[in-house]
Each structure stands twice: as structure tokens, then as C-alpha cells.
């Protein structure tokens, strides 16, 4: 690859920033131009044979547009590849393509199919190894007419291991708050293995619902949610942040696939913060 074909070494702001670079690069190649021309000519021929010269003109335009759309999609994919490669290099994290994640918490076990579309492994903060991933789970269903459909649920997750706190909190869920407060008591009646943990913080209560496995040490949980940790949870994490802890496996997450350096850095730091706080309280 010559100098003009080499993407910038600096980290782009997001996964789309290099899309224009790769689009121009691909369109400038003789092989791409030949493929676009061949596709347009083939579409023209099909149109002429099927419905005459007028259809041939429409076929030519349609063939060219489809070809350009394909080139754009390839450029988009290469831009995302380059972004994550540079991000991983600069954060000293290994970058992986599509693969599986450990099914260690409820979110990571959801759906009929589940996978990471991209994953980065390395230190989330000094002394806190873990994984960042663009996680998707699929739910498949069939309607009354026999038509199958798939719903895709996408999250960006930060995963870390905190075995030190297993004996204190085998299960802990800090979830985004949804629904009406008046229904909380009714909802709790249907939770067989978890119970709500209440705190005297209005800011925390407005943003999160906290649940733990029944019979866990509530005093330890209240010490874990120290005033400074509560303030951090209420103010610092990204929008729609939540976390799950099961048998020392921590999964922090936000809805949607985040593909900007700022968004990934914030989730990376937030996961490290929660892991560090859990470890700190367990070791006291």
C-alpha cells in the first residue's frame, strides 16, 4: 500500500470517520471501476432484453447505483475495521472479530443466539483486565402465518472478573429504573430469587433499581454503596448504564453499539470503576 492508500495513524473520532477515505480509495481503483461498468452494462442488457431500450436506460442507472452502494458498504466496513484496530493499538488491547462471550450473567445468556460482533481485551484501567464488546443477542419467533422473524438486541458491554466479592455478593443487579414507582411492590412479589435493596439516596433511586440474591449480607451491600460511590453512579456513568454481578463475573452495559472513542472510553472507565469498588470493599 502506498502513502496515499494508507489510512491516518491517529485515532478517528468514530467508526465512520474513515468511510470517505476508503470510498474514494476503492472508486479510484481500476478493478472497482471495471466491476461497476460490467454491472451497469449487464443491468442494461437485461433491461433491453426484458422490455426494450427505455428499460435498458433504467437498468443502467439501477446497476450503477447498486454497484456504488456495494462499494460504499465495503468502505463502511473497512472504516470500522480500521477504527477498532487503531483504538485497540492505542489502548494496548487485543482486537477480535465476531465471536462468543462467556455466558456468565443474565444479559449474556439472553436470546436464541448471542455473540460479540467485535471485542477488545486488555486493561480497562491499570490493574483491571477485562473486555469491551459490541454484543448482540437474537430472539427468533414465528407468527400465526408461519413467517419467521428475528429481533436483534444490541448492547455495548464491559466485562471484568471480581472473584474477591463472590462470598459477599453472589448476585447483584444495578438496573436502569423503568415503570411506575407505585408498581414496585407488586413487581417484587414475582421476584423469587432476588430482593430489592433500598438506599436513602433520591438521586440513586431516580436512576437505578438495585437487587440482590435473597439472604445476602445487606450491611455489606450498604457499605459497598458508599456516599461517594452513589454520587458517582448518579452523575458519572454513560446514559442508560447498568451492571450485573454473578459469582464474581461483572458485566456493565449500555444499550446500543457504541462506536466512538469517547463512548468506548467512558464505558471502559465505568466498568473499571465498578470492578475496583467491588474489589475494594471485598478486601476491607
Short mmCIF file of C-alpha atoms in Angstrom, two decimals:
data_model
loop_
_atom_site.label_atom_id
_atom_site.label_comp_id
_atom_site.label_asym_id
_atom_site.label_seq_id
_atom_site.Cartn_x
_atom_site.Cartn_y
_atom_site.Cartn_z
CA UNK A 1 0.00 0.00 0.00
CA UNK A 2 1.48 3.36 -0.99
CA UNK A 3 1.36 6.51 1.14
CA UNK A 4 -1.85 7.79 -0.47
CA UNK A 5 -3.62 4.49 0.24
CA UNK A 6 -2.60 4.35 3.92
CA UNK A 7 -5.24 5.49 6.44
CA UNK A 8 -4.25 8.11 9.05
CA UNK A 9 -2.38 6.75 12.08
CA UNK A 10 -4.27 8.99 14.51
CA UNK A 11 -7.41 7.55 16.10
CA UNK A 12 -10.58 8.69 14.27
CA UNK A 13 -13.37 10.09 16.42
CA UNK A 14 -15.71 7.26 15.43
CA UNK A 15 -16.04 4.19 13.24
CA UNK A 16 -17.43 6.21 10.30
CA UNK A 17 -14.64 8.79 10.06
CA UNK A 18 -12.57 6.83 7.52
CA UNK A 19 -15.53 5.81 5.38
CA UNK A 20 -14.94 8.63 2.87
CA UNK A 21 -11.24 7.77 2.69
CA UNK A 22 -11.92 4.13 1.79
CA UNK A 23 -14.80 5.03 -0.54
CA UNK A 24 -12.55 7.31 -2.62
CA UNK A 25 -9.76 4.75 -2.49
CA UNK A 26 -11.98 1.96 -3.80
CA UNK A 27 -13.57 4.11 -6.52
CA UNK A 28 -10.10 5.12 -7.69
CA UNK A 29 -9.06 1.55 -8.38
CA UNK A 30 -9.26 0.24 -11.92
CA UNK A 31 -10.66 -3.08 -10.71
CA UNK A 32 -13.56 -1.31 -8.96
CA UNK A 33 -14.31 0.83 -11.99
CA UNK A 34 -14.30 -2.25 -14.23
CA UNK A 35 -16.68 -4.08 -11.90
CA UNK A 36 -19.05 -1.09 -11.76
CA UNK A 37 -19.03 -0.79 -15.55
CA UNK A 38 -19.65 -4.51 -16.00
CA UNK A 39 -22.56 -4.43 -13.57
CA UNK A 40 -24.16 -1.43 -15.26
CA UNK A 41 -23.76 -2.99 -18.72
CA UNK A 42 -25.24 -6.28 -17.53
CA UNK A 43 -28.23 -4.48 -15.97
CA UNK A 44 -28.69 -2.52 -19.24
CA UNK A 45 -28.68 -5.71 -21.29
CA UNK A 46 -31.21 -7.37 -19.02
CA UNK A 47 -33.48 -4.33 -19.24
CA UNK A 48 -33.27 -4.16 -23.05
CA UNK A 49 -33.98 -7.87 -23.46
CA UNK A 50 -36.85 -7.78 -20.98
CA UNK A 51 -38.64 -4.58 -22.00
CA UNK A 52 -36.78 -2.58 -24.62
CA UNK A 53 -34.37 0.41 -24.75
CA UNK A 54 -36.20 2.52 -22.17
CA UNK A 55 -35.93 -0.27 -19.63
CA UNK A 56 -32.28 -0.62 -20.60
CA UNK A 57 -31.62 3.00 -19.57
CA UNK A 58 -33.33 2.43 -16.25
CA UNK A 59 -31.33 -0.78 -15.83
CA UNK A 60 -28.08 1.10 -16.45
CA UNK A 61 -28.86 3.67 -13.74
CA UNK A 62 -30.06 1.00 -11.31
CA UNK A 63 -26.98 -1.16 -11.94
CA UNK A 64 -24.64 1.78 -11.37
CA UNK A 65 -26.40 2.82 -8.16
CA UNK A 66 -26.38 -0.71 -6.80
CA UNK A 67 -22.68 -1.02 -7.59
CA UNK A 68 -21.88 2.26 -5.83
CA UNK A 69 -23.96 1.17 -2.81
CA UNK A 70 -21.93 -2.04 -2.60
CA UNK A 71 -18.67 -0.06 -2.73
CA UNK A 72 -19.97 2.26 -0.01
CA UNK A 73 -20.86 -0.72 2.20
CA UNK A 74 -17.35 -2.15 1.76
CA UNK A 75 -15.85 1.25 2.61
CA UNK A 76 -18.04 1.44 5.71
CA UNK A 77 -16.85 -1.98 6.88
CA UNK A 78 -13.18 -1.12 6.29
CA UNK A 79 -13.61 2.18 8.13
CA UNK A 80 -14.98 0.36 11.17
CA UNK A 81 -12.20 -2.24 10.99
CA UNK A 82 -9.57 0.48 10.91
CA UNK A 83 -11.17 2.42 13.78
CA UNK A 84 -11.19 -0.56 16.14
CA UNK A 85 -7.70 -1.63 15.10
CA UNK A 86 -6.29 1.84 15.87
CA UNK A 87 -8.35 2.11 19.08
CA UNK A 88 -7.04 -1.25 20.26
CA UNK A 89 -3.44 -0.39 19.38
CA UNK A 90 -3.56 2.90 21.27
CA UNK A 91 -5.20 1.32 24.35
CA UNK A 92 -2.96 -1.76 24.17
CA UNK A 93 -5.98 -4.04 23.77
CA UNK A 94 -6.25 -7.08 21.52
CA UNK A 95 -9.00 -6.74 18.91
CA UNK A 96 -11.19 -9.64 17.81
CA UNK A 97 -13.95 -10.02 15.25
CA UNK A 98 -17.22 -11.87 15.68
CA UNK A 99 -17.15 -14.45 18.45
CA UNK A 100 -18.75 -15.64 21.66
CA UNK A 101 -18.65 -14.16 25.14
CA UNK A 102 -18.81 -16.13 28.40
CA UNK A 103 -22.47 -16.63 29.37
CA UNK A 104 -21.76 -15.50 32.91
CA UNK A 105 -24.65 -13.10 33.65
CA UNK A 106 -28.34 -12.93 32.64
CA UNK A 107 -27.75 -10.42 29.84
CA UNK A 108 -25.01 -12.59 28.35
CA UNK A 109 -27.34 -15.61 28.36
CA UNK A 110 -30.35 -13.95 26.71
CA UNK A 111 -31.86 -14.85 23.36
CA UNK A 112 -31.71 -17.78 20.98
CA UNK A 113 -28.37 -16.67 19.57
CA UNK A 114 -25.77 -14.41 21.18
CA UNK A 115 -22.37 -13.14 20.11
CA UNK A 116 -19.93 -10.27 20.16
CA UNK A 117 -19.64 -8.55 16.80
CA UNK A 118 -16.34 -7.05 17.99
CA UNK A 119 -14.36 -7.49 21.18
CA UNK A 120 -11.31 -5.83 22.72
CA UNK A 121 -9.34 -7.49 25.52
CA UNK A 122 -6.83 -5.80 27.80
CA UNK A 123 -6.66 -3.45 30.76
CA UNK A 124 -9.80 -1.38 31.29
CA UNK A 125 -7.72 0.62 33.77
CA UNK A 126 -4.35 -0.13 35.38
CA UNK A 127 -4.73 -3.41 37.25
CA UNK A 128 -8.24 -4.10 35.94
CA UNK A 129 -8.12 -6.54 33.00
CA UNK A 130 -11.30 -7.08 31.07
CA UNK A 131 -13.20 -7.00 27.79
CA UNK A 132 -15.12 -4.39 25.82
CA UNK A 133 -17.53 -5.80 23.26
CA UNK A 134 -20.30 -4.92 20.84
CA UNK A 135 -22.75 -7.58 22.00
CA UNK A 136 -25.89 -8.77 20.21
CA UNK A 137 -28.49 -11.33 21.14
CA UNK A 138 -31.19 -12.56 18.78
CA UNK A 139 -34.76 -13.59 19.57
CA UNK A 140 -36.42 -15.71 16.91
CA UNK A 141 -40.19 -16.07 16.60
CA UNK A 142 -42.85 -17.36 14.21
CA UNK A 143 -46.13 -15.59 13.58
CA UNK A 144 -49.55 -17.20 13.01
CA UNK A 145 -48.85 -17.44 9.27
CA UNK A 146 -45.64 -19.36 9.80
CA UNK A 147 -43.39 -16.44 8.93
CA UNK A 148 -40.17 -16.43 10.92
CA UNK A 149 -38.60 -13.22 12.14
CA UNK A 150 -35.58 -12.28 14.20
CA UNK A 151 -35.34 -9.38 16.65
CA UNK A 152 -31.83 -8.06 17.31
CA UNK A 153 -30.94 -6.55 20.70
CA UNK A 154 -27.66 -4.66 20.75
CA UNK A 155 -25.53 -3.57 23.72
CA UNK A 156 -22.02 -2.42 24.38
CA UNK A 157 -20.64 -4.32 27.37
CA UNK A 158 -17.67 -4.11 29.68
CA UNK A 159 -16.72 -7.38 31.37
CA UNK A 160 -14.36 -7.97 34.28
CA UNK A 161 -13.78 -10.65 36.90
CA UNK A 162 -14.00 -9.75 40.59
CA UNK A 163 -13.71 -13.10 42.40
CA UNK A 164 -12.91 -11.36 45.71
CA UNK A 165 -16.55 -10.36 46.24
CA UNK A 166 -18.18 -13.73 45.47
CA UNK A 167 -18.65 -14.58 49.14
CA UNK A 168 -20.22 -11.20 49.93
CA UNK A 169 -22.45 -10.70 46.89
CA UNK A 170 -23.04 -13.80 44.75
CA UNK A 171 -25.71 -11.83 42.87
CA UNK A 172 -26.08 -8.08 42.48
CA UNK A 173 -28.02 -6.16 39.85
CA UNK A 174 -27.97 -2.40 39.42
CA UNK A 175 -30.56 -1.82 36.72
CA UNK A 176 -31.91 1.22 34.97
CA UNK A 177 -35.19 2.30 36.50
CA UNK A 178 -38.28 1.76 34.36
CA UNK A 179 -42.00 1.92 35.03
CA UNK A 180 -44.00 3.45 37.88
CA UNK A 181 -42.85 3.50 41.49
CA UNK A 182 -46.36 2.54 42.58
CA UNK A 183 -45.94 -0.85 40.90
CA UNK A 184 -42.62 -1.72 42.52
CA UNK A 185 -44.18 -3.62 45.42
CA UNK A 186 -46.33 -5.70 43.07
CA UNK A 187 -43.35 -6.46 40.85
CA UNK A 188 -41.31 -7.58 43.86
CA UNK A 189 -43.89 -10.24 44.68
CA UNK A 190 -42.95 -12.05 41.47
CA UNK A 191 -39.20 -11.99 42.10
CA UNK A 192 -38.49 -15.39 43.62
CA UNK A 193 -34.70 -15.34 43.87
CA UNK A 194 -33.98 -11.60 44.18
CA UNK A 195 -34.98 -8.86 46.55
CA UNK A 196 -34.91 -5.11 46.23
CA UNK A 197 -32.27 -3.17 48.18
CA UNK A 198 -33.36 0.33 49.16
CA UNK A 199 -31.00 3.23 49.80
CA UNK A 200 -31.60 6.67 51.27
CA UNK A 201 -30.48 8.44 48.11
CA UNK A 202 -33.08 10.13 45.96
CA UNK A 203 -30.59 10.60 43.11
CA UNK A 204 -29.78 6.89 43.08
CA UNK A 205 -33.43 5.89 43.39
CA UNK A 206 -34.45 8.07 40.45
CA UNK A 207 -31.93 6.42 38.15
CA UNK A 208 -31.49 2.81 39.33
CA UNK A 209 -33.15 -0.19 40.94
CA UNK A 210 -30.81 -2.40 42.95
CA UNK A 211 -31.50 -6.10 43.54
CA UNK A 212 -29.52 -8.81 45.29
CA UNK A 213 -29.95 -12.52 45.83
CA UNK A 214 -32.15 -13.30 48.80
CA UNK A 215 -30.29 -13.80 52.05
CA UNK A 216 -27.20 -11.80 51.08
CA UNK A 217 -25.45 -9.56 53.60
CA UNK A 218 -27.43 -6.32 53.31
CA UNK A 219 -24.98 -4.49 55.57
CA UNK A 220 -22.12 -5.29 53.17
CA UNK A 221 -24.21 -4.05 50.25
CA UNK A 222 -24.88 -0.76 52.04
CA UNK A 223 -21.17 -0.35 52.70
CA UNK A 224 -20.48 -1.09 49.03
CA UNK A 225 -22.86 1.71 48.02
CA UNK A 226 -20.91 4.34 49.92
CA UNK A 227 -21.89 8.02 49.58
CA UNK A 228 -19.08 8.66 47.09
CA UNK A 229 -20.00 5.59 45.00
CA UNK A 230 -23.65 6.64 44.97
CA UNK A 231 -22.70 10.13 43.78
CA UNK A 232 -20.54 8.60 41.06
CA UNK A 233 -23.34 6.27 39.93
CA UNK A 234 -25.80 9.13 39.78
CA UNK A 235 -23.55 11.52 37.86
CA UNK A 236 -20.61 9.92 36.05
CA UNK A 237 -21.53 6.77 34.04
CA UNK A 238 -22.86 6.97 30.49
CA UNK A 239 -26.58 7.31 29.80
CA UNK A 240 -28.57 4.11 30.45
CA UNK A 241 -25.65 2.48 32.26
CA UNK A 242 -26.31 -0.65 34.35
CA UNK A 243 -24.40 -3.61 35.70
CA UNK A 244 -24.82 -7.24 36.74
CA UNK A 245 -22.62 -9.26 39.10
CA UNK A 246 -22.94 -13.04 39.28
CA UNK A 247 -20.40 -15.26 41.06
CA UNK A 248 -17.63 -12.70 40.64
CA UNK A 249 -18.41 -12.02 36.97
CA UNK A 250 -19.16 -8.35 36.33
CA UNK A 251 -20.97 -7.18 33.21
CA UNK A 252 -21.53 -3.43 32.78
CA UNK A 253 -23.57 -2.36 29.80
CA UNK A 254 -25.33 0.36 27.84
CA UNK A 255 -27.93 -0.01 25.13
CA UNK A 256 -26.76 0.06 21.51
CA UNK A 257 -23.41 -0.49 19.82
CA UNK A 258 -21.09 2.38 20.73
CA UNK A 259 -18.58 3.19 18.00
CA UNK A 260 -16.87 6.38 19.08
CA UNK A 261 -13.66 6.65 21.05
CA UNK A 262 -15.33 8.82 23.70
CA UNK A 263 -18.21 6.39 24.26
CA UNK A 264 -15.91 3.38 24.47
CA UNK A 265 -13.52 5.16 26.83
CA UNK A 266 -16.37 6.15 29.17
CA UNK A 267 -17.76 2.60 29.35
CA UNK A 268 -14.24 1.23 29.78
CA UNK A 269 -13.57 3.59 32.68
CA UNK A 270 -17.02 2.99 34.22
CA UNK A 271 -16.56 -0.79 34.18
CA UNK A 272 -13.15 -0.40 35.81
CA UNK A 273 -14.65 1.89 38.45
CA UNK A 274 -17.35 -0.62 39.43
CA UNK A 275 -14.87 -3.51 39.46
CA UNK A 276 -12.43 -1.54 41.60
CA UNK A 277 -15.15 -0.52 44.07
CA UNK A 278 -16.32 -4.13 44.43
CA UNK A 279 -12.78 -5.34 44.98
CA UNK A 280 -12.01 -2.55 47.41
CA UNK A 281 -15.00 -3.30 49.63
CA UNK A 282 -14.41 -7.07 49.49
CA UNK A 283 -10.81 -6.69 50.64
CA UNK A 284 -11.53 -4.32 53.54
#
